[in-house]
CSV table of C-alpha atoms in Angstrom, one decimal:
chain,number,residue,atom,x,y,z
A,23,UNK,CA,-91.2,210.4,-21.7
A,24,UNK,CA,-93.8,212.5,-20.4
A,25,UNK,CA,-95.1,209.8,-18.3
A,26,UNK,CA,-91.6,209.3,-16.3
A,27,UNK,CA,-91.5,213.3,-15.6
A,28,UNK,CA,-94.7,212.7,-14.1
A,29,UNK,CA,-93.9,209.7,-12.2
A,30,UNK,CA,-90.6,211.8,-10.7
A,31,UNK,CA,-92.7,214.7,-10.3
A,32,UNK,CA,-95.1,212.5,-8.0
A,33,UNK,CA,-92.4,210.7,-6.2
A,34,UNK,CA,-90.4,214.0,-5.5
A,35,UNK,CA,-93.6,214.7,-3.4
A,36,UNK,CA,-93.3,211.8,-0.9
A,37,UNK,CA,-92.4,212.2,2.5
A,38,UNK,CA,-89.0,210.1,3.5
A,39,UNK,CA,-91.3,207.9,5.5
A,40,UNK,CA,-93.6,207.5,2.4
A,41,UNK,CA,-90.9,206.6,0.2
A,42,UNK,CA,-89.2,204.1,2.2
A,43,UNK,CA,-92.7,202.2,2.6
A,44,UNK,CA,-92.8,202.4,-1.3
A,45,UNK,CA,-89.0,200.8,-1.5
A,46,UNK,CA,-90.7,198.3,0.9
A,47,UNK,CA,-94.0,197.6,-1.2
A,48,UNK,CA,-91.4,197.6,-4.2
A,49,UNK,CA,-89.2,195.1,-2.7
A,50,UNK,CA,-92.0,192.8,-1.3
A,51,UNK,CA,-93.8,192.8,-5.1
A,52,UNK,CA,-90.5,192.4,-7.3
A,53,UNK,CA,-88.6,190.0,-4.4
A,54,UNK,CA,-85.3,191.9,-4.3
A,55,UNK,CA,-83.8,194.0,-2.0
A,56,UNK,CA,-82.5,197.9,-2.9
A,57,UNK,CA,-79.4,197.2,-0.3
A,58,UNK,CA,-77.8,194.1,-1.1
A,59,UNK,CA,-76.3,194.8,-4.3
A,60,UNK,CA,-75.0,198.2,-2.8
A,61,UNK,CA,-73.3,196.0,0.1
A,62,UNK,CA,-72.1,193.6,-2.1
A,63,UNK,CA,-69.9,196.0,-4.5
A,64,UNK,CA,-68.9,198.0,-1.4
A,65,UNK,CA,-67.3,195.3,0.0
A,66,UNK,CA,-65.7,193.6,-2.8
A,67,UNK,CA,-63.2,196.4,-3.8
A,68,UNK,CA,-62.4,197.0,0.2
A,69,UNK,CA,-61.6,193.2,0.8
A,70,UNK,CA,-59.9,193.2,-2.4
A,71,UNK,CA,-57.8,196.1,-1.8
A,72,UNK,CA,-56.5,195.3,1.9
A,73,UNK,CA,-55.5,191.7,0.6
A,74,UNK,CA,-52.6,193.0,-1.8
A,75,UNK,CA,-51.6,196.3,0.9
A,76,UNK,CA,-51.0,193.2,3.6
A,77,UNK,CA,-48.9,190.9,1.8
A,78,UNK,CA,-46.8,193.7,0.2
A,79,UNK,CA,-46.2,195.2,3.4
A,80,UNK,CA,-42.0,195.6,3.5
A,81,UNK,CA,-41.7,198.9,5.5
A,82,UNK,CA,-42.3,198.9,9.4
A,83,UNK,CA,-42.1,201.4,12.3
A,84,UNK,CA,-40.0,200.1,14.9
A,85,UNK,CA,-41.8,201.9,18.7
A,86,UNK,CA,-40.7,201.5,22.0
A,87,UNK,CA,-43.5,200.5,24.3
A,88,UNK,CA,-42.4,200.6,27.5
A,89,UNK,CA,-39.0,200.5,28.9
A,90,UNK,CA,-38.4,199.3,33.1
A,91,UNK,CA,-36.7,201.9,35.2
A,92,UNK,CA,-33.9,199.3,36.1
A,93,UNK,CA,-33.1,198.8,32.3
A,94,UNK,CA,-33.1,202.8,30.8
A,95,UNK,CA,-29.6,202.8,30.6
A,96,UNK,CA,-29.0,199.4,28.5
A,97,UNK,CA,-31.9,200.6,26.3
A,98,UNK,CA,-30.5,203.9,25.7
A,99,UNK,CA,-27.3,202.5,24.9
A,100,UNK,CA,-29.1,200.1,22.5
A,101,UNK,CA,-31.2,203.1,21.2
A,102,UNK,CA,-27.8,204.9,20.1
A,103,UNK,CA,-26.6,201.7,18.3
A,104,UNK,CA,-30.1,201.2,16.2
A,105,UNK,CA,-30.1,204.4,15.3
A,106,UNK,CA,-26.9,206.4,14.6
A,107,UNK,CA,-26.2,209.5,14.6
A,108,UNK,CA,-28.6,210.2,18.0
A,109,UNK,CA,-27.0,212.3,20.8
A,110,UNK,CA,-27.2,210.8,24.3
A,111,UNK,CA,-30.3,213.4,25.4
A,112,UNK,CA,-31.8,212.5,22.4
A,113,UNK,CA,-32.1,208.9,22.9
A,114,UNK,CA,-32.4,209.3,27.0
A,115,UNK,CA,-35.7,211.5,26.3
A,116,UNK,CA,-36.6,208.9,23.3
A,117,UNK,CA,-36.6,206.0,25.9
A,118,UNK,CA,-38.4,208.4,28.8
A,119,UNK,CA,-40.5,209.3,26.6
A,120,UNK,CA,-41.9,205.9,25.5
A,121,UNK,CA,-44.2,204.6,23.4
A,122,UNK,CA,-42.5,206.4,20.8
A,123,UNK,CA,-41.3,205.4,17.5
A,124,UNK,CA,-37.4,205.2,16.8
A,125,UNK,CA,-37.8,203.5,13.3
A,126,UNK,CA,-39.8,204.8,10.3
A,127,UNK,CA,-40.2,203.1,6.9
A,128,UNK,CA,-37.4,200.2,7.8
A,129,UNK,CA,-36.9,197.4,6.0
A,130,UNK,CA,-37.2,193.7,7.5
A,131,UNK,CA,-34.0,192.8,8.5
A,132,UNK,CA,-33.2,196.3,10.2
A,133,UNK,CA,-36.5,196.2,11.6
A,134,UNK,CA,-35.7,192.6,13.4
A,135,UNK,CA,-32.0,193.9,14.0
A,136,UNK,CA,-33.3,196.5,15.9
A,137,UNK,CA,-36.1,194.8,17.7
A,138,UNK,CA,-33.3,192.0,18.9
A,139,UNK,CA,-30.9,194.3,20.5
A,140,UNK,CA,-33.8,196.4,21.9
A,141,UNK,CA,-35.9,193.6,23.7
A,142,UNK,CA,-32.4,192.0,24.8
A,143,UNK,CA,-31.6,195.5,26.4
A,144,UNK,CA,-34.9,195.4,28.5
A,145,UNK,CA,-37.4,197.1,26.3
A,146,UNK,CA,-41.0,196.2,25.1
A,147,UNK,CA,-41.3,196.6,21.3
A,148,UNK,CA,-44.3,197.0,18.9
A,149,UNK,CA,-43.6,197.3,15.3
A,150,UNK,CA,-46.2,198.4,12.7
């Protein structure tokens, strides 16, 4: 035990330029590589995770990208059918206003409901 205090004691005097020469030297003698393994487990939970968050994706923001100047009106109007309950200045300075989001946390078939009567109204629409 002694003889590892020591050996941490002598490497806790290396410079950083010294040590990673020594991971170097270490690597070269025993043929691995320090980084690899780090790499390789970083990457496997991330690619992993992301697989199961894409296909269980079933809520989606409906936003208006862009809307023409010679369609506001039709897409306000279709603004106050998608989502009800919105005043007339509300959805006139949602539309002026755009890219803003006018859905949050919909479900599929609202989502394409909405997208339908919005795009046939005049307006570019992203959903997320």
């Amino acid at each position: 035990m002694a003889d590892i205090t020591n050996l941490v004691e002598e490497l806790s005097k290396l410079t950083v330029l010294e040590a990673a020469d020594l991971v170097k030297q270490l690597e070269a003698k025993w043929g691995v590589s320090a980084a690899a393994p780090v790499a390789a487990a970083a990457a496997a939970p991330a690619a992993g995770a992301a697989a199961p968050a894409a296909a269980a994706k079933d809520t989606f923001d409906v936003i208006i990208a862009s809307v023409p100047a010679d369609k506001k009106i039709s897409v306000i109007k279709a603004v106050r059918e998608v989502k009800a309950g919105l005043g007339l200045a509300e959805a006139k300075a949602l539309v002026e206003g755009a890219p803003k989001t006018l859905l949050e946390g919909a479900n599929k078939a609202d989502t394409d409901a909405a997208k339908k009567k919005l795009e046939d109204a005049g307006a570019k629409v992203e959903i997320k």
